[in-house]
């Protein structure tokens, strides 16, 4: 069960970055260029102004899936806590700032 706050993004950049590093997100994603998956800046641009994006993308990271950016699937991340997923998704949606 995913509990998602409805407040505006409060991206915690150092924590978002370290969660991304710790969970191998950076093996498939880079901040500013496409790797296996879209760059975090592309993702931020695509969902800019989409109030549903934090909820939608948190679920996508948790359960995995494909078809939005191409046919390559993102694996599920069932062992991550909802809080960590939410922090890293907020950071991605903020454009993955360095600080
Ligand atoms: C094995 C490679 C891989 C790993 C590891 C991975 N991703 Fe992805 N990610 C992808 C691919 C491929 C896509 C595009 C999926 C699609 O087209 O629907 C994607 C898409 C996304 C999206 C956009 C989803 C959408 O529906 O627009 C977000 C956000 C995201 N990844 C975040 C993360 C985070 C955070 C992590 C680490 C917890 C992570 N990814 C780990 C491959 C990966």
Tab-separated table of C-alpha atoms and ligand atoms in Angstrom:
chain	number	residue	atom	x	y	z
A	1	UNK	CA	0.000	0.000	0.000
A	2	UNK	CA	1.479	3.262	-1.124
A	3	UNK	CA	0.933	6.284	1.084
A	4	UNK	CA	1.635	9.452	-0.815
A	5	UNK	CA	1.453	12.944	0.582
A	6	UNK	CA	-0.393	15.469	-1.561
A	7	UNK	CA	1.772	18.452	-0.690
A	8	UNK	CA	3.966	20.207	-3.237
A	9	UNK	CA	7.367	18.740	-4.060
A	10	UNK	CA	9.967	19.295	-1.437
A	11	UNK	CA	12.855	17.645	-3.177
A	12	UNK	CA	15.648	16.655	-0.848
A	13	UNK	CA	18.475	16.589	-3.377
A	14	UNK	CA	21.301	14.926	-1.421
A	15	UNK	CA	18.933	12.258	-0.150
A	16	UNK	CA	17.286	11.741	-3.535
A	17	UNK	CA	20.692	11.299	-5.123
A	18	UNK	CA	21.933	8.884	-2.480
A	19	UNK	CA	18.782	6.760	-2.694
A	20	UNK	CA	19.206	6.629	-6.477
A	21	UNK	CA	22.819	5.542	-6.039
A	22	UNK	CA	22.008	2.992	-3.355
A	23	UNK	CA	19.259	1.341	-5.419
A	24	UNK	CA	21.132	1.103	-8.714
A	25	UNK	CA	18.808	3.553	-10.457
A	26	UNK	CA	21.925	5.123	-11.982
A	27	UNK	CA	22.771	1.835	-13.703
A	28	UNK	CA	19.910	2.534	-16.109
A	29	UNK	CA	19.307	6.268	-15.713
A	30	UNK	CA	21.547	9.320	-15.946
A	31	UNK	CA	20.575	12.852	-15.006
A	32	UNK	CA	21.012	14.411	-18.440
A	33	UNK	CA	21.308	11.677	-21.060
A	34	UNK	CA	19.391	8.578	-22.035
A	35	UNK	CA	20.894	5.261	-20.926
A	36	UNK	CA	18.702	2.156	-20.737
A	37	UNK	CA	15.921	4.355	-19.434
A	38	UNK	CA	15.103	8.027	-20.060
A	39	UNK	CA	17.233	10.699	-18.382
A	40	UNK	CA	15.868	12.120	-15.157
A	41	UNK	CA	15.698	15.546	-16.796
A	42	UNK	CA	13.567	14.109	-19.636
A	43	UNK	CA	11.244	12.574	-17.058
A	44	UNK	CA	10.992	15.891	-15.176
A	45	UNK	CA	10.136	17.713	-18.426
A	46	UNK	CA	7.519	15.164	-19.469
A	47	UNK	CA	5.623	15.329	-16.186
A	48	UNK	CA	6.021	19.043	-15.487
A	49	UNK	CA	2.759	20.369	-14.073
A	50	UNK	CA	1.210	16.893	-13.759
A	51	UNK	CA	-0.218	16.738	-10.247
A	52	UNK	CA	-0.648	12.970	-10.543
A	53	UNK	CA	2.976	12.375	-11.474
A	54	UNK	CA	4.412	11.765	-7.974
A	55	UNK	CA	1.796	9.093	-7.227
A	56	UNK	CA	1.929	7.560	-10.688
A	57	UNK	CA	5.711	7.406	-10.874
A	58	UNK	CA	6.101	6.111	-7.320
A	59	UNK	CA	3.863	3.200	-8.268
A	60	UNK	CA	5.778	2.676	-11.498
A	61	UNK	CA	9.141	2.514	-9.700
A	62	UNK	CA	7.703	0.073	-7.153
A	63	UNK	CA	5.952	-2.239	-9.638
A	64	UNK	CA	8.072	-1.677	-12.753
A	65	UNK	CA	6.630	-1.512	-16.245
A	66	UNK	CA	7.160	-0.424	-19.824
A	67	UNK	CA	5.431	1.287	-22.718
A	68	UNK	CA	5.756	4.949	-21.760
A	69	UNK	CA	9.233	5.550	-23.199
A	70	UNK	CA	9.643	2.420	-25.285
A	71	UNK	CA	9.479	-1.322	-25.019
A	72	UNK	CA	12.330	-1.804	-22.538
A	73	UNK	CA	10.792	-2.486	-19.126
A	74	UNK	CA	11.895	-1.002	-15.821
A	75	UNK	CA	12.177	-3.750	-13.200
A	76	UNK	CA	10.084	-3.626	-10.018
A	77	UNK	CA	11.640	-2.303	-6.802
A	78	UNK	CA	9.492	-4.099	-4.242
A	79	UNK	CA	12.099	-4.024	-1.502
A	80	UNK	CA	12.369	-0.232	-1.443
A	81	UNK	CA	10.350	1.602	1.208
A	82	UNK	CA	7.550	3.841	0.007
A	83	UNK	CA	9.267	6.772	1.724
A	84	UNK	CA	12.517	6.183	-0.176
A	85	UNK	CA	10.644	5.806	-3.457
A	86	UNK	CA	8.744	9.006	-2.802
A	87	UNK	CA	11.950	10.907	-1.996
A	88	UNK	CA	13.738	9.715	-5.117
A	89	UNK	CA	10.691	10.372	-7.343
A	90	UNK	CA	10.375	13.910	-5.966
A	91	UNK	CA	14.056	14.441	-6.720
A	92	UNK	CA	13.638	13.130	-10.291
A	93	UNK	CA	10.596	15.357	-10.854
A	94	UNK	CA	12.589	18.339	-9.629
A	95	UNK	CA	15.034	17.639	-12.477
A	96	UNK	CA	17.516	15.673	-10.360
A	97	UNK	CA	19.382	18.730	-9.043
A	98	UNK	CA	22.851	18.224	-7.591
A	99	UNK	CA	21.978	20.158	-4.478
B	1	LIG	C1	17.210	-2.159	-15.389
B	1	LIG	C2	17.129	-0.757	-15.737
B	1	LIG	C3	16.406	0.209	-14.804
B	1	LIG	C4	16.615	0.422	-13.462
B	1	LIG	C5	17.534	-0.323	-12.518
B	1	LIG	C6	15.759	1.547	-13.097
B	1	LIG	N1	15.065	1.990	-14.182
B	1	LIG	FE1	13.716	3.515	-14.202
B	1	LIG	N2	13.261	3.090	-16.121
B	1	LIG	C7	13.892	2.140	-16.911
B	1	LIG	C8	13.238	2.081	-18.208
B	1	LIG	C9	13.617	1.162	-19.366
B	1	LIG	C10	12.205	3.049	-18.166
B	1	LIG	C11	11.151	3.357	-19.245
B	1	LIG	C12	9.886	2.545	-18.936
B	1	LIG	C13	8.758	2.828	-19.887
B	1	LIG	O1	8.988	3.088	-21.063
B	1	LIG	O2	7.585	2.784	-19.434
B	1	LIG	C14	12.258	3.663	-16.846
B	1	LIG	C15	11.406	4.687	-16.428
B	1	LIG	C16	11.508	5.362	-15.231
B	1	LIG	C17	10.683	6.473	-14.824
B	1	LIG	C18	9.570	7.093	-15.662
B	1	LIG	C19	8.359	6.164	-15.656
B	1	LIG	C20	7.249	6.607	-16.546
B	1	LIG	O3	6.219	5.890	-16.543
B	1	LIG	O4	7.339	7.641	-17.234
B	1	LIG	C21	11.090	6.848	-13.560
B	1	LIG	C22	10.511	7.954	-12.682
B	1	LIG	C23	12.156	5.960	-13.193
B	1	LIG	N3	12.406	5.075	-14.223
B	1	LIG	C24	12.850	6.018	-11.997
B	1	LIG	C25	13.730	5.022	-11.561
B	1	LIG	C26	14.261	4.949	-10.220
B	1	LIG	C27	13.987	5.964	-9.123
B	1	LIG	C28	15.040	3.839	-10.158
B	1	LIG	C29	15.792	3.255	-8.967
B	1	LIG	C30	14.963	2.918	-7.823
B	1	LIG	C31	15.010	3.225	-11.482
B	1	LIG	N4	14.201	3.968	-12.296
B	1	LIG	C32	15.701	2.075	-11.816
B	1	LIG	C33	14.948	1.332	-16.535
B	1	LIG	C34	15.427	1.200	-15.241
